CSV table of N, CA and C in Angstrom, one decimal:
chain,number,residue,atom,x,y,z
A,1,UNK,N,70.9,145.6,112.4
A,1,UNK,CA,69.5,145.5,112.2
A,1,UNK,C,69.3,144.1,111.5
A,2,UNK,N,68.3,143.4,112.1
A,2,UNK,CA,67.9,142.1,111.5
A,2,UNK,C,66.8,142.3,110.6
A,3,UNK,N,66.9,141.9,109.3
A,3,UNK,CA,65.8,142.0,108.4
A,3,UNK,C,65.7,140.6,107.7
A,4,UNK,N,64.5,140.1,107.7
A,4,UNK,CA,64.3,138.8,107.1
A,4,UNK,C,63.4,138.9,105.9
A,5,UNK,N,63.7,138.3,104.8
A,5,UNK,CA,62.9,138.3,103.6
A,5,UNK,C,62.1,137.0,103.7
A,6,UNK,N,60.8,137.1,104.0
A,6,UNK,CA,60.0,136.0,104.3
A,6,UNK,C,59.3,135.5,103.0
A,7,UNK,N,59.2,134.2,102.8
A,7,UNK,CA,58.4,133.6,101.7
A,7,UNK,C,59.1,134.0,100.3
A,8,UNK,N,60.4,134.0,100.3
A,8,UNK,CA,61.1,134.2,99.0
A,8,UNK,C,60.7,133.0,98.1
A,9,UNK,N,60.3,133.3,96.9
A,9,UNK,CA,59.9,132.3,96.0
A,9,UNK,C,58.4,132.2,95.8
A,10,UNK,N,57.7,132.9,96.6
A,10,UNK,CA,56.2,132.9,96.5
A,10,UNK,C,55.8,134.3,95.9
A,11,UNK,N,55.0,134.3,94.9
A,11,UNK,CA,54.6,135.5,94.3
A,11,UNK,C,55.6,136.0,93.3
A,12,UNK,N,55.6,137.3,93.1
A,12,UNK,CA,56.4,138.0,92.1
A,12,UNK,C,57.6,138.7,92.7
A,13,UNK,N,58.8,138.5,92.1
A,13,UNK,CA,60.0,139.1,92.6
A,13,UNK,C,60.9,139.2,91.4
A,14,UNK,N,62.0,140.0,91.6
A,14,UNK,CA,63.0,139.9,90.6
A,14,UNK,C,64.3,139.5,91.3
A,15,UNK,N,65.2,138.9,90.6
A,15,UNK,CA,66.4,138.5,91.2
A,15,UNK,C,67.3,139.7,91.5
A,16,UNK,N,67.0,140.8,90.8
A,16,UNK,CA,67.7,142.1,91.2
A,16,UNK,C,67.4,142.5,92.6
A,17,UNK,N,66.2,142.2,93.1
A,17,UNK,CA,65.8,142.6,94.4
A,17,UNK,C,66.8,142.0,95.5
A,18,UNK,N,67.4,140.8,95.2
A,18,UNK,CA,68.3,140.2,96.1
A,18,UNK,C,69.5,141.1,96.3
A,19,UNK,N,69.9,141.9,95.3
A,19,UNK,CA,71.0,142.8,95.4
A,19,UNK,C,70.7,144.1,96.0
A,20,UNK,N,69.4,144.6,95.8
A,20,UNK,CA,69.1,145.9,96.2
A,20,UNK,C,68.4,146.1,97.5
A,21,UNK,N,67.7,145.0,98.0
A,21,UNK,CA,67.1,145.1,99.3
A,21,UNK,C,68.0,144.7,100.4
A,22,UNK,N,68.0,145.4,101.5
A,22,UNK,CA,68.9,145.0,102.7
A,22,UNK,C,68.2,144.0,103.5
A,23,UNK,N,68.8,142.8,103.6
A,23,UNK,CA,68.3,141.7,104.4
A,23,UNK,C,69.4,140.9,104.9
A,24,UNK,N,69.2,140.2,106.1
A,24,UNK,CA,70.2,139.3,106.7
A,24,UNK,C,69.8,137.9,106.5
A,25,UNK,N,68.6,137.6,106.4
A,25,UNK,CA,68.1,136.2,106.4
A,25,UNK,C,67.1,136.0,105.2
A,26,UNK,N,67.3,134.9,104.5
A,26,UNK,CA,66.4,134.6,103.4
A,26,UNK,C,65.6,133.4,103.7
A,27,UNK,N,64.3,133.5,103.9
A,27,UNK,CA,63.4,132.4,104.2
A,27,UNK,C,62.8,131.9,102.9
A,28,UNK,N,63.1,130.7,102.5
A,28,UNK,CA,62.6,130.1,101.3
A,28,UNK,C,61.2,129.6,101.5
A,29,UNK,N,60.3,130.0,100.6
A,29,UNK,CA,58.9,129.5,100.7
A,29,UNK,C,58.8,128.0,100.4
A,30,UNK,N,57.9,127.4,101.0
A,30,UNK,CA,57.6,125.9,100.8
A,30,UNK,C,57.3,125.6,99.3
A,31,UNK,N,56.7,126.6,98.6
A,31,UNK,CA,56.4,126.3,97.2
A,31,UNK,C,57.6,126.2,96.4
A,32,UNK,N,58.7,126.9,96.8
A,32,UNK,CA,60.0,126.7,96.1
A,32,UNK,C,60.6,125.4,96.5
A,33,UNK,N,60.6,125.0,97.7
A,33,UNK,CA,61.1,123.8,98.2
A,33,UNK,C,60.4,122.6,97.6
A,34,UNK,N,59.1,122.7,97.4
A,34,UNK,CA,58.4,121.6,96.8
A,34,UNK,C,58.8,121.2,95.4
A,35,UNK,N,59.6,122.1,94.7
A,35,UNK,CA,60.1,121.8,93.4
A,35,UNK,C,61.3,120.9,93.3
A,36,UNK,N,61.8,120.6,94.5
A,36,UNK,CA,63.0,119.7,94.6
A,36,UNK,C,62.6,118.4,93.8
A,37,UNK,N,63.5,118.0,93.0
A,37,UNK,CA,63.3,116.8,92.1
A,37,UNK,C,63.0,117.2,90.7
A,38,UNK,N,62.7,118.4,90.4
A,38,UNK,CA,62.6,118.9,89.1
A,38,UNK,C,63.9,119.6,88.7
A,39,UNK,N,64.6,119.1,87.7
A,39,UNK,CA,65.9,119.5,87.4
A,39,UNK,C,66.1,121.1,87.4
A,40,UNK,N,65.4,121.8,86.5
A,40,UNK,CA,65.6,123.2,86.4
A,40,UNK,C,65.3,124.0,87.7
A,41,UNK,N,64.2,123.6,88.3
A,41,UNK,CA,63.8,124.3,89.5
A,41,UNK,C,64.8,124.0,90.7
A,42,UNK,N,65.3,122.8,90.7
A,42,UNK,CA,66.3,122.4,91.7
A,42,UNK,C,67.6,123.2,91.5
A,43,UNK,N,67.9,123.5,90.3
A,43,UNK,CA,69.1,124.3,90.0
A,43,UNK,C,68.9,125.7,90.5
A,44,UNK,N,67.7,126.3,90.3
A,44,UNK,CA,67.4,127.6,90.8
A,44,UNK,C,67.5,127.7,92.3
A,45,UNK,N,67.0,126.7,93.0
A,45,UNK,CA,67.0,126.7,94.4
A,45,UNK,C,68.5,126.6,94.9
A,46,UNK,N,69.3,125.7,94.3
A,46,UNK,CA,70.7,125.5,94.6
A,46,UNK,C,71.5,126.8,94.5
A,47,UNK,N,71.3,127.5,93.4
A,47,UNK,CA,72.0,128.7,93.1
A,47,UNK,C,71.5,129.9,94.0
A,48,UNK,N,70.3,129.9,94.4
A,48,UNK,CA,69.8,130.9,95.3
A,48,UNK,C,70.4,130.8,96.6
A,49,UNK,N,70.5,129.5,97.1
A,49,UNK,CA,71.1,129.2,98.4
A,49,UNK,C,72.6,129.6,98.4
A,50,UNK,N,73.3,129.2,97.3
A,50,UNK,CA,74.7,129.5,97.1
A,50,UNK,C,74.9,131.0,97.1
A,51,UNK,N,74.1,131.8,96.4
A,51,UNK,CA,74.2,133.2,96.4
A,51,UNK,C,74.0,133.8,97.9
A,52,UNK,N,73.0,133.3,98.6
A,52,UNK,CA,72.8,133.8,99.9
A,52,UNK,C,74.0,133.5,100.8
A,53,UNK,N,74.5,132.3,100.7
A,53,UNK,CA,75.7,132.0,101.6
A,53,UNK,C,76.9,132.8,101.2
A,54,UNK,N,77.2,133.0,99.9
A,54,UNK,CA,78.3,133.7,99.5
A,54,UNK,C,78.3,135.2,99.8
A,55,UNK,N,77.1,135.7,100.0
A,55,UNK,CA,76.9,137.1,100.4
A,55,UNK,C,76.7,137.3,101.9
A,56,UNK,N,76.9,136.2,102.7
A,56,UNK,CA,76.8,136.3,104.1
A,56,UNK,C,75.4,136.3,104.7
A,57,UNK,N,74.4,135.8,104.0
A,57,UNK,CA,73.1,135.8,104.5
A,57,UNK,C,72.8,134.4,105.1
A,58,UNK,N,71.9,134.4,106.0
A,58,UNK,CA,71.4,133.1,106.6
A,58,UNK,C,70.2,132.6,105.7
A,59,UNK,N,70.1,131.3,105.6
A,59,UNK,CA,69.0,130.7,104.8
A,59,UNK,C,68.2,129.9,105.7
A,60,UNK,N,66.8,130.1,105.7
A,60,UNK,CA,65.9,129.3,106.4
A,60,UNK,C,64.9,128.7,105.4
A,61,UNK,N,64.6,127.4,105.5
A,61,UNK,CA,63.8,126.7,104.6
A,61,UNK,C,62.5,126.4,105.3
A,62,UNK,N,61.4,126.7,104.7
A,62,UNK,CA,60.1,126.4,105.2
A,62,UNK,C,59.6,125.0,104.8
A,63,UNK,N,59.4,124.1,105.7
A,63,UNK,CA,59.0,122.8,105.4
A,63,UNK,C,57.8,122.4,106.3
A,64,UNK,N,56.8,121.8,105.8
A,64,UNK,CA,55.7,121.4,106.5
A,64,UNK,C,55.6,119.8,106.4
A,65,UNK,N,55.6,119.2,107.5
A,65,UNK,CA,55.5,117.7,107.5
A,65,UNK,C,54.1,117.3,107.9
A,66,UNK,N,53.7,116.2,107.4
A,66,UNK,CA,52.4,115.6,107.8
A,66,UNK,C,52.6,114.4,108.7
A,67,UNK,N,51.8,114.3,109.7
A,67,UNK,CA,51.9,113.1,110.5
A,67,UNK,C,51.2,111.9,109.8
A,68,UNK,N,51.8,110.8,110.0
A,68,UNK,CA,51.1,109.7,109.4
A,68,UNK,C,51.9,108.6,109.0
């Protein structure tokens, strides 16, 4: 069964939910990606992706580009 956790990083969640909810793919919300460049936030993003990879989950990153 394919289960995707959409918009991870938006709204309220607990890190414990990563362990308790069954999912195969973690889609990181753009609001989390927008924090790249901020040291502490970047560390959180890096470790979240590492956790997903180490537990066999796929990671999808939501990015919106502007033309111009």
